[in-house]
C-alpha cells in the first residue's frame, strides 16, 4: 500500500524508518521530511494546511493511509477532511484533538470521569486568576489554555512569577492560546509518559518513556522540546501501568465516546507518579519527540497494520511486541538552542555509524548531494539500544563522540535516573 506521512521532525524520521520496514508498504510519501528521510521515501512538497491539496494528492497517488505526526494539523481538522474523502487516517478528529488543544477541555473530561489530576481553576480574565493565585499561594502552575508550542506552561515557585505569567497570557504573549488560563496545583513526584494506540474504543498500551525537557545537565536551564528520552520508564512498572489504564486512560476513552468524540490515533499521557499513584498532567494527541524515537527502536511488530487498525476501528485483539532492550536518545541541538541559533553548518561523520544498535534520527537537517546541514534547533536524535539503561547510555554517547559537528551540543546526562537505579 501507499502511505503518506506528515511531518518534518525526529519523530517522523523514526516513524518513516519503521514504516519503511513493513512488507505491506509499496511507496512512502513524506510531506515534507528532512535530511534523514530522503532514502526512506519520496518527499512531497505539500502544504498540509491546505486540506484539499492533501486529499487531491492522496487520490492522485492512491494513498491508502495517512499518518499525521504533529499536533497542529490534527487540531486544525486535517483528519476530518481526510475522513470525509474516505481516506484512512491515523490521528484524531478536530474535536478529539482538543485533548491536546485545550487544557480546560481535558480538565473537564477529568472532572466528568473522576480521573486523578491536579486541582485547578479555569479563568477568562486576569483579575480572577490573580485572586485565585493569591489565595492558593506558590508553588503553583499557570497554563495558557491553547497550543503554545510547548511554551505556555509556567511552573512558578514564587507568587510574583505566577502573577507575571498570568499577565503574559492575558496580554497576548501566546496569542489566542492565552485568552483562557488554567491555574493548577503544583504536583510533585516522578514524571513519566505512557503511550496508547486507540481506535475510538480500544486503547492498546504502546510503551512508556521518560524525557528531559530542560536544556542543561541536571535538568537545569530553560525548557526545550526535549533534549533526550529513554524507554521503558522504570517508574511505570506493570502494576503502575495497570493503574494508568484503569484510572486514567480507559475512563478517558469512555468519556470521549460519550461526548460524541471517540478518540482515534495515539494518546500520549504525561503523568506524575507519587506514593499515591499516577496523576494526569496532560494529554498529547501525537507521539512525543524524541520519545517516538526510543519507542520505534524497541518495537518488534510491524507498525503499519497497527496504524491501519486504529484508522479502521479494529484494534481489539491486536497486540504489539517489544524488545526487552532499553533504548535511549541523546538530542544534538544547534549552539544557542532554545534561544537563537545559526543554520547551515555542515555535519560530518554520520556515515561511520553503521552499528545496527544505533540509529541517528534527523530532525532539523537538510541533505544536498549527500551533504547534511543543520536547519533547525533540535538537529539529530542519536538513539542506541542496550541490555540496560547504562549500556544504551554508553553506546549513544560513543556514537555522539564520533559525529563531527562543532556547531552542535548535547546534554551529557540523558537517562541519569534510569542509570542511577541500576547502580
Ligand atoms: P506541558 O507543556 O503541559 O507538557 O508542561 C510542561 C511541564 O510542566 C511538564 O512536563 C511538567 O514538568 C510541568 N508541569 C505541568 N503541570 C504541572 C503540575 N501541575 N505540577 C508540576 N509540574 C507541572
Ligand atoms: N518531548 C515532549 C513532547 O513531545 O511533547
Short mmCIF file of C-alpha atoms and ligand atoms in Angstrom, two decimals:
data_model
loop_
_atom_site.label_atom_id
_atom_site.label_comp_id
_atom_site.label_asym_id
_atom_site.label_seq_id
_atom_site.Cartn_x
_atom_site.Cartn_y
_atom_site.Cartn_z
CA UNK A 1 0.00 0.00 0.00
CA UNK A 2 0.99 3.62 -0.43
CA UNK A 3 1.29 5.70 2.74
CA UNK A 4 1.59 9.46 3.26
CA UNK A 5 3.44 10.56 6.41
CA UNK A 6 3.05 14.18 7.51
CA UNK A 7 5.78 15.98 9.44
CA UNK A 8 9.44 17.01 9.39
CA UNK A 9 10.95 16.12 12.78
CA UNK A 10 12.86 13.33 14.50
CA UNK A 11 9.53 11.72 15.34
CA UNK A 12 8.72 11.50 11.65
CA UNK A 13 12.16 10.13 10.73
CA UNK A 14 11.64 7.38 13.33
CA UNK A 15 8.12 6.64 12.01
CA UNK A 16 9.38 6.63 8.41
CA UNK A 17 12.24 4.28 9.36
CA UNK A 18 9.78 1.85 10.95
CA UNK A 19 7.10 2.12 8.23
CA UNK A 20 9.75 1.56 5.54
CA UNK A 21 10.49 -1.86 7.11
CA UNK A 22 6.92 -3.06 6.56
CA UNK A 23 6.41 -5.73 3.89
CA UNK A 24 2.99 -4.14 3.29
CA UNK A 25 4.50 -0.88 2.03
CA UNK A 26 4.75 -0.02 -1.64
CA UNK A 27 5.61 3.70 -1.62
CA UNK A 28 6.04 6.00 1.35
CA UNK A 29 5.41 9.68 0.63
CA UNK A 30 6.65 12.16 3.23
CA UNK A 31 5.44 15.76 3.48
CA UNK A 32 7.94 17.15 3.78
CA UNK A 33 10.52 15.09 5.66
CA UNK A 34 14.13 16.09 6.40
CA UNK A 35 17.72 15.23 5.52
CA UNK A 36 17.38 11.80 7.11
CA UNK A 37 14.21 10.67 5.36
CA UNK A 38 15.33 11.10 1.73
CA UNK A 39 16.29 7.44 1.40
CA UNK A 40 13.16 6.11 3.10
CA UNK A 41 10.50 7.65 0.90
CA UNK A 42 9.52 10.20 -1.70
CA UNK A 43 9.47 13.76 -0.39
CA UNK A 44 6.27 15.58 -1.32
CA UNK A 45 6.26 19.37 -1.23
CA UNK A 46 2.71 19.60 0.12
CA UNK A 47 1.18 22.49 2.07
CA UNK A 48 -0.55 20.44 4.77
CA UNK A 49 -2.62 23.42 5.93
CA UNK A 50 -4.38 23.13 2.57
CA UNK A 51 -6.61 20.13 3.32
CA UNK A 52 -7.98 19.94 -0.21
CA UNK A 53 -4.43 19.71 -1.57
CA UNK A 54 -3.71 16.78 0.76
CA UNK A 55 -6.91 14.99 -0.31
CA UNK A 56 -6.10 15.55 -4.01
CA UNK A 57 -2.56 14.26 -3.51
CA UNK A 58 -3.89 11.09 -1.82
CA UNK A 59 -6.31 10.47 -4.67
CA UNK A 60 -3.67 11.10 -7.32
CA UNK A 61 -1.10 8.80 -5.68
CA UNK A 62 -3.56 6.09 -4.48
CA UNK A 63 -2.60 6.69 -0.84
CA UNK A 64 -4.39 4.19 1.43
CA UNK A 65 -3.27 5.54 4.78
CA UNK A 66 -2.23 8.99 6.02
CA UNK A 67 -0.15 9.12 9.22
CA UNK A 68 -0.15 12.55 10.88
CA UNK A 69 2.95 13.22 13.02
CA UNK A 70 2.49 16.64 14.69
CA UNK A 71 -0.46 18.08 16.61
CA UNK A 72 -1.09 21.26 14.61
CA UNK A 73 -2.74 19.60 11.55
CA UNK A 74 -4.87 17.46 13.89
CA UNK A 75 -6.11 20.41 15.94
CA UNK A 76 -6.76 22.08 12.59
CA UNK A 77 -9.07 19.23 11.45
CA UNK A 78 -6.97 17.52 8.76
CA UNK A 79 -8.26 14.09 9.86
CA UNK A 80 -11.86 15.24 9.42
CA UNK A 81 -11.15 16.36 5.85
CA UNK A 82 -9.49 13.03 5.02
CA UNK A 83 -12.31 11.05 6.64
CA UNK A 84 -14.88 12.97 4.62
CA UNK A 85 -12.97 11.98 1.49
CA UNK A 86 -12.99 8.34 2.72
CA UNK A 87 -9.19 8.21 3.07
CA UNK A 88 -7.87 6.23 6.06
CA UNK A 89 -6.08 8.46 8.51
CA UNK A 90 -4.17 7.73 11.72
CA UNK A 91 -4.85 10.67 14.03
CA UNK A 92 -7.82 12.13 15.89
CA UNK A 93 -10.61 14.38 14.66
CA UNK A 94 -10.52 18.10 15.40
CA UNK A 95 -12.97 17.60 18.28
CA UNK A 96 -10.99 14.74 19.84
CA UNK A 97 -7.70 16.64 19.37
CA UNK A 98 -8.97 19.12 21.97
CA UNK A 99 -7.39 16.71 24.48
CA UNK A 100 -4.16 18.46 23.50
CA UNK A 101 -5.55 21.67 22.02
CA UNK A 102 -7.34 22.85 25.17
CA UNK A 103 -6.18 22.32 28.77
CA UNK A 104 -9.63 23.23 30.07
CA UNK A 105 -11.25 20.63 27.79
CA UNK A 106 -9.05 17.89 29.29
CA UNK A 107 -9.67 19.11 32.84
CA UNK A 108 -13.42 18.93 32.20
CA UNK A 109 -13.07 15.32 30.95
CA UNK A 110 -11.13 14.52 34.15
CA UNK A 111 -13.90 16.09 36.26
CA UNK A 112 -16.66 14.19 34.50
CA UNK A 113 -14.84 10.84 34.61
CA UNK A 114 -13.25 11.24 38.05
CA UNK A 115 -9.69 10.96 36.67
CA UNK A 116 -6.86 11.80 39.12
CA UNK A 117 -5.23 15.12 38.14
CA UNK A 118 -4.08 18.38 39.76
CA UNK A 119 -6.76 20.53 41.39
CA UNK A 120 -7.33 23.59 39.20
CA UNK A 121 -9.19 26.75 38.39
CA UNK A 122 -10.17 27.99 34.92
CA UNK A 123 -10.18 31.73 34.15
CA UNK A 124 -11.10 34.07 31.32
CA UNK A 125 -9.73 37.25 32.93
CA UNK A 126 -6.58 38.27 34.76
CA UNK A 127 -8.26 39.67 37.89
CA UNK A 128 -9.98 36.40 38.81
CA UNK A 129 -6.88 34.33 38.00
CA UNK A 130 -4.70 36.63 40.12
CA UNK A 131 -7.11 36.46 43.03
CA UNK A 132 -7.14 32.65 42.89
CA UNK A 133 -3.32 32.51 42.83
CA UNK A 134 -3.06 34.97 45.76
CA UNK A 135 -5.38 32.74 47.72
CA UNK A 136 -3.63 29.42 46.79
CA UNK A 137 -0.03 30.66 47.13
CA UNK A 138 3.12 29.31 45.42
CA UNK A 139 4.44 26.98 44.08
CA UNK A 140 1.68 26.87 41.50
CA UNK A 141 1.36 26.20 37.78
CA UNK A 142 -0.04 28.63 35.17
CA UNK A 143 -1.09 27.26 31.78
CA UNK A 144 -2.27 29.04 28.65
CA UNK A 145 -5.33 27.06 27.56
CA UNK A 146 -4.42 26.54 23.90
CA UNK A 147 -1.46 25.30 21.86
CA UNK A 148 1.61 27.42 22.60
CA UNK A 149 4.43 25.37 21.06
CA UNK A 150 5.39 23.98 24.47
CA UNK A 151 5.92 27.46 25.94
CA UNK A 152 2.52 28.06 27.54
CA UNK A 153 3.25 26.42 30.91
CA UNK A 154 4.91 28.25 33.81
CA UNK A 155 5.82 26.26 36.90
CA UNK A 156 6.01 29.21 39.31
CA UNK A 157 7.99 28.67 42.51
CA UNK A 158 7.15 32.23 43.68
CA UNK A 159 3.95 34.24 43.70
CA UNK A 160 5.44 37.08 41.62
CA UNK A 161 6.35 34.66 38.82
CA UNK A 162 2.83 33.23 38.85
CA UNK A 163 1.25 36.70 38.65
CA UNK A 164 3.61 37.69 35.83
CA UNK A 165 2.72 34.52 33.91
CA UNK A 166 -0.97 35.33 34.24
CA UNK A 167 -0.38 38.83 32.90
CA UNK A 168 1.69 37.44 30.00
CA UNK A 169 -1.17 35.14 28.99
CA UNK A 170 -3.87 37.80 29.14
CA UNK A 171 -1.64 40.42 27.50
CA UNK A 172 -1.33 38.16 24.45
CA UNK A 173 2.15 36.57 24.80
CA UNK A 174 0.66 33.34 23.39
CA UNK A 175 -1.94 34.91 21.11
CA UNK A 176 -5.40 33.32 21.27
CA UNK A 177 -3.92 30.33 23.13
CA UNK A 178 -3.64 32.53 26.26
CA UNK A 179 -7.12 34.04 26.16
CA UNK A 180 -8.12 31.44 28.75
CA UNK A 181 -5.91 30.23 31.56
CA UNK A 182 -5.82 27.12 33.73
CA UNK A 183 -4.17 27.50 37.16
CA UNK A 184 -3.09 24.20 38.71
CA UNK A 185 -1.87 22.79 41.96
CA UNK A 186 1.89 22.05 41.79
CA UNK A 187 2.38 18.26 41.67
CA UNK A 188 5.48 16.51 42.99
CA UNK A 189 6.79 13.05 42.20
CA UNK A 190 8.46 11.46 39.17
CA UNK A 191 7.28 12.34 35.67
CA UNK A 192 6.84 9.68 33.02
CA UNK A 193 4.85 9.13 29.84
CA UNK A 194 2.72 6.26 28.64
CA UNK A 195 1.52 5.86 25.05
CA UNK A 196 -1.61 4.18 23.69
CA UNK A 197 -2.77 3.32 20.19
CA UNK A 198 -6.51 3.97 20.04
CA UNK A 199 -9.23 3.13 17.53
CA UNK A 200 -12.10 5.06 19.14
CA UNK A 201 -12.98 2.27 21.58
CA UNK A 202 -9.90 0.19 22.35
CA UNK A 203 -6.70 1.62 23.84
CA UNK A 204 -3.66 -0.62 23.28
CA UNK A 205 -0.73 0.19 25.63
CA UNK A 206 2.15 1.22 23.39
CA UNK A 207 5.18 1.73 25.58
CA UNK A 208 6.49 4.01 28.30
CA UNK A 209 9.22 6.68 28.26
CA UNK A 210 10.80 9.50 30.20
CA UNK A 211 12.22 12.62 28.63
CA UNK A 212 14.46 15.50 29.64
CA UNK A 213 12.82 18.86 28.90
CA UNK A 214 15.47 21.22 30.30
CA UNK A 215 18.40 22.26 28.16
CA UNK A 216 21.13 21.73 30.77
CA UNK A 217 22.69 18.85 32.68
CA UNK A 218 20.99 18.04 35.95
CA UNK A 219 17.66 19.12 34.41
CA UNK A 220 18.53 22.81 34.68
CA UNK A 221 18.02 25.85 32.44
CA UNK A 222 15.15 26.74 30.13
CA UNK A 223 12.60 24.25 28.78
CA UNK A 224 13.05 22.79 25.29
CA UNK A 225 11.09 20.42 23.07
CA UNK A 226 13.10 17.63 24.72
CA UNK A 227 16.86 17.01 24.90
CA UNK A 228 16.66 13.25 25.20
CA UNK A 229 14.49 10.31 26.22
CA UNK A 230 14.61 6.67 27.13
CA UNK A 231 12.25 3.71 27.16
CA UNK A 232 10.97 1.90 29.13
CA UNK A 233 10.35 4.16 32.14
CA UNK A 234 11.32 2.11 35.22
CA UNK A 235 8.87 4.05 37.44
CA UNK A 236 5.96 2.71 35.35
CA UNK A 237 6.15 -0.94 36.39
CA UNK A 238 3.40 -3.39 35.42
CA UNK A 239 1.20 -2.52 38.40
CA UNK A 240 1.53 1.23 37.83
CA UNK A 241 0.77 0.82 34.12
CA UNK A 242 -2.38 -1.08 35.01
CA UNK A 243 -3.45 1.80 37.28
CA UNK A 244 -2.86 4.29 34.45
CA UNK A 245 -5.07 2.15 32.21
CA UNK A 246 -7.86 1.68 34.77
CA UNK A 247 -7.87 5.09 36.43
CA UNK A 248 -6.90 7.42 33.59
CA UNK A 249 -6.95 6.12 30.02
CA UNK A 250 -9.98 3.81 29.93
CA UNK A 251 -12.20 6.45 31.60
CA UNK A 252 -10.91 8.99 29.06
CA UNK A 253 -11.82 6.73 26.13
CA UNK A 254 -15.31 6.24 27.58
CA UNK A 255 -15.72 9.94 28.32
CA UNK A 256 -14.71 10.89 24.77
CA UNK A 257 -17.15 8.39 23.24
CA UNK A 258 -19.95 9.67 25.48
CA UNK A 259 -19.17 13.21 24.34
CA UNK A 260 -19.53 12.05 20.71
CA UNK A 261 -15.79 12.45 20.04
CA UNK A 262 -14.30 8.93 20.06
CA UNK A 263 -10.50 9.15 20.21
CA UNK A 264 -8.53 7.56 17.36
CA UNK A 265 -4.76 7.88 16.98
CA UNK A 266 -2.00 7.91 19.58
CA UNK A 267 -2.81 9.13 23.05
CA UNK A 268 0.26 10.31 24.96
CA UNK A 269 -0.40 10.55 28.69
CA UNK A 270 2.00 12.85 30.57
CA UNK A 271 1.93 11.56 34.17
CA UNK A 272 3.18 12.42 37.63
CA UNK A 273 3.79 9.35 39.80
CA UNK A 274 3.89 9.64 43.60
CA UNK A 275 3.26 7.22 46.50
CA UNK A 276 -0.47 7.53 45.93
CA UNK A 277 -0.27 6.50 42.29
CA UNK A 278 -0.49 8.19 38.90
CA UNK A 279 -1.96 11.62 38.16
CA UNK A 280 -2.57 13.02 34.69
CA UNK A 281 -0.51 16.16 33.94
CA UNK A 282 -1.59 16.49 30.32
CA UNK A 283 -2.52 14.64 27.18
CA UNK A 284 -0.93 14.95 23.77
CA UNK A 285 -2.67 13.53 20.71
CA UNK A 286 0.52 12.53 18.85
CA UNK A 287 3.78 10.73 19.58
CA UNK A 288 6.31 12.59 21.69
CA UNK A 289 9.55 13.72 20.14
CA UNK A 290 12.14 12.33 20.98
CA UNK A 291 10.00 9.68 22.78
CA UNK A 292 8.86 8.27 19.44
CA UNK A 293 12.47 7.57 18.53
CA UNK A 294 13.05 5.29 21.53
CA UNK A 295 9.67 3.58 21.05
CA UNK A 296 10.32 2.78 17.37
CA UNK A 297 13.77 1.49 18.27
CA UNK A 298 12.18 -1.06 20.65
CA UNK A 299 9.11 -2.04 18.62
CA UNK A 300 9.45 -5.52 17.10
CA UNK A 301 5.98 -5.65 15.48
CA UNK A 302 5.15 -4.27 12.06
CA UNK A 303 3.81 -0.76 12.71
CA UNK A 304 1.68 -0.47 9.56
CA UNK A 305 -1.11 -2.99 10.42
CA UNK A 306 -1.43 -1.41 13.88
CA UNK A 307 -1.84 2.12 12.49
CA UNK A 308 -4.31 0.83 9.90
CA UNK A 309 -6.31 -0.98 12.62
CA UNK A 310 -6.61 2.31 14.51
CA UNK A 311 -7.80 4.12 11.40
CA UNK A 312 -10.35 1.39 10.60
CA UNK A 313 -11.59 0.83 14.16
CA UNK A 314 -10.46 -2.78 14.50
CA UNK A 315 -7.71 -2.67 17.05
CA UNK A 316 -9.45 -5.06 19.50
CA UNK A 317 -7.45 -8.29 19.83
CA UNK A 318 -4.29 -6.80 18.28
CA UNK A 319 -1.04 -6.71 20.24
CA UNK A 320 2.42 -5.20 19.92
CA UNK A 321 5.73 -6.99 20.55
CA UNK A 322 8.61 -5.12 22.16
CA UNK A 323 12.29 -5.79 22.54
CA UNK A 324 13.40 -6.28 26.16
CA UNK A 325 16.20 -3.79 25.44
CA UNK A 326 16.40 -0.25 26.70
CA UNK A 327 16.55 2.47 24.08
CA UNK A 328 17.95 5.94 24.71
CA UNK A 329 18.10 9.07 22.55
CA UNK A 330 20.58 11.91 23.00
CA UNK A 331 19.41 15.02 21.13
CA UNK A 332 22.11 17.10 19.47
CA UNK A 333 20.99 20.72 19.08
CA UNK A 334 22.43 23.79 17.40
CA UNK A 335 24.54 26.01 19.71
CA UNK A 336 22.24 28.66 21.19
CA UNK A 337 19.10 26.47 21.24
CA UNK A 338 16.46 27.00 22.70
CA UNK A 339 17.40 30.65 22.07
CA UNK A 340 18.65 32.00 18.74
CA UNK A 341 20.90 29.66 16.74
CA UNK A 342 22.61 29.61 13.35
CA UNK A 343 21.56 27.45 10.44
CA UNK A 344 23.57 25.91 7.63
CA UNK A 345 26.56 24.32 9.43
CA UNK A 346 27.80 21.01 7.98
CA UNK A 347 27.54 17.74 9.93
CA UNK A 348 30.09 15.01 9.18
CA UNK A 349 30.83 11.51 10.38
CA UNK A 350 27.29 10.13 10.25
CA UNK A 351 28.27 7.54 7.61
CA UNK A 352 30.72 5.99 10.09
CA UNK A 353 27.91 4.88 12.41
CA UNK A 354 26.85 1.60 10.84
CA UNK A 355 26.12 -0.41 14.01
CA UNK A 356 22.55 -1.79 13.96
CA UNK A 357 22.19 -0.99 17.66
CA UNK A 358 22.48 2.71 16.78
CA UNK A 359 20.21 4.89 14.67
CA UNK A 360 20.71 8.60 14.15
CA UNK A 361 17.28 10.10 13.54
CA UNK A 362 17.33 13.51 11.88
CA UNK A 363 15.15 16.43 12.98
CA UNK A 364 16.33 19.81 11.67
CA UNK A 365 18.55 18.74 8.79
CA UNK A 366 18.68 19.03 5.02
CA UNK A 367 20.54 16.79 2.61
CA UNK A 368 22.04 18.31 -0.55
CA UNK A 369 24.03 15.95 -2.79
CA UNK A 370 24.75 13.82 0.26
CA UNK A 371 25.97 16.75 2.40
CA UNK A 372 24.00 17.07 5.64
CA UNK A 373 23.46 20.56 7.04
CA UNK A 374 21.71 21.75 10.20
CA UNK A 375 18.47 23.65 9.57
CA UNK A 376 16.78 23.67 12.97
CA UNK A 377 17.18 23.90 16.76
CA UNK A 378 16.99 20.22 17.58
CA UNK A 379 19.01 18.61 14.80
CA UNK A 380 19.82 14.93 15.49
CA UNK A 381 18.49 12.20 17.79
CA UNK A 382 21.34 9.78 18.44
CA UNK A 383 19.50 6.63 19.51
CA UNK A 384 21.01 3.43 20.88
CA UNK A 385 19.77 0.11 22.23
CA UNK A 386 21.31 -1.87 25.04
CA UNK A 387 20.56 -4.61 27.54
CA UNK A 388 20.40 -1.98 30.30
CA UNK A 389 19.92 1.76 30.57
CA UNK A 390 23.64 2.12 31.34
CA UNK A 391 24.61 0.20 28.22
CA UNK A 392 22.26 2.18 25.96
CA UNK A 393 23.56 5.41 27.54
CA UNK A 394 27.18 4.45 26.94
CA UNK A 395 26.55 3.35 23.37
CA UNK A 396 24.64 6.53 22.48
CA UNK A 397 27.41 8.77 23.83
CA UNK A 398 30.08 6.77 21.99
CA UNK A 399 28.16 7.50 18.79
CA UNK A 400 27.81 11.19 19.69
CA UNK A 401 31.59 11.38 20.08
CA UNK A 402 32.07 10.16 16.50
CA UNK A 403 29.84 12.86 14.99
CA UNK A 404 31.84 15.81 13.68
CA UNK A 405 29.65 18.87 14.21
CA UNK A 406 31.40 21.74 16.06
CA UNK A 407 28.24 23.87 15.92
CA UNK A 408 26.19 21.38 17.94
CA UNK A 409 25.88 20.43 21.60
CA UNK A 410 24.07 17.88 23.74
CA UNK A 411 23.43 17.10 27.40
CA UNK A 412 25.87 14.63 28.94
CA UNK A 413 23.45 13.01 31.41
CA UNK A 414 20.47 11.70 29.42
CA UNK A 415 18.92 8.77 31.29
CA UNK A 416 20.54 9.64 34.62
CA UNK A 417 17.56 8.49 36.66
CA UNK A 418 17.40 5.07 34.99
CA UNK A 419 21.18 4.68 35.11
CA UNK A 420 21.21 5.59 38.82
CA UNK A 421 18.55 2.95 39.55
CA UNK A 422 20.89 0.32 38.08
CA UNK A 423 23.98 1.29 40.07
P1 LIG B 1 3.39 20.79 29.31
O1 LIG B 1 3.88 21.86 28.37
O2 LIG B 1 1.93 20.83 29.58
O3 LIG B 1 3.97 19.45 28.91
O4 LIG B 1 4.06 21.08 30.70
C1 LIG B 1 5.41 21.25 30.75
C2 LIG B 1 5.96 20.69 32.01
O5 LIG B 1 5.50 21.45 33.12
C3 LIG B 1 5.54 19.27 32.34
O6 LIG B 1 6.27 18.30 31.66
C4 LIG B 1 5.82 19.24 33.83
O7 LIG B 1 7.19 19.07 34.08
C5 LIG B 1 5.44 20.63 34.26
N1 LIG B 1 4.08 20.65 34.83
C6 LIG B 1 2.91 20.82 34.18
N2 LIG B 1 1.88 20.79 35.04
C7 LIG B 1 2.40 20.59 36.26
C8 LIG B 1 1.85 20.47 37.59
N3 LIG B 1 0.54 20.58 37.82
N4 LIG B 1 2.71 20.29 38.61
C9 LIG B 1 4.04 20.22 38.41
N5 LIG B 1 4.62 20.33 37.22
C10 LIG B 1 3.82 20.52 36.14
N1 LIG B 2 9.10 15.53 24.27
C1 LIG B 2 7.90 16.14 24.64
C2 LIG B 2 6.86 16.23 23.62
O1 LIG B 2 6.97 15.68 22.54
O2 LIG B 2 5.85 16.86 23.90
#
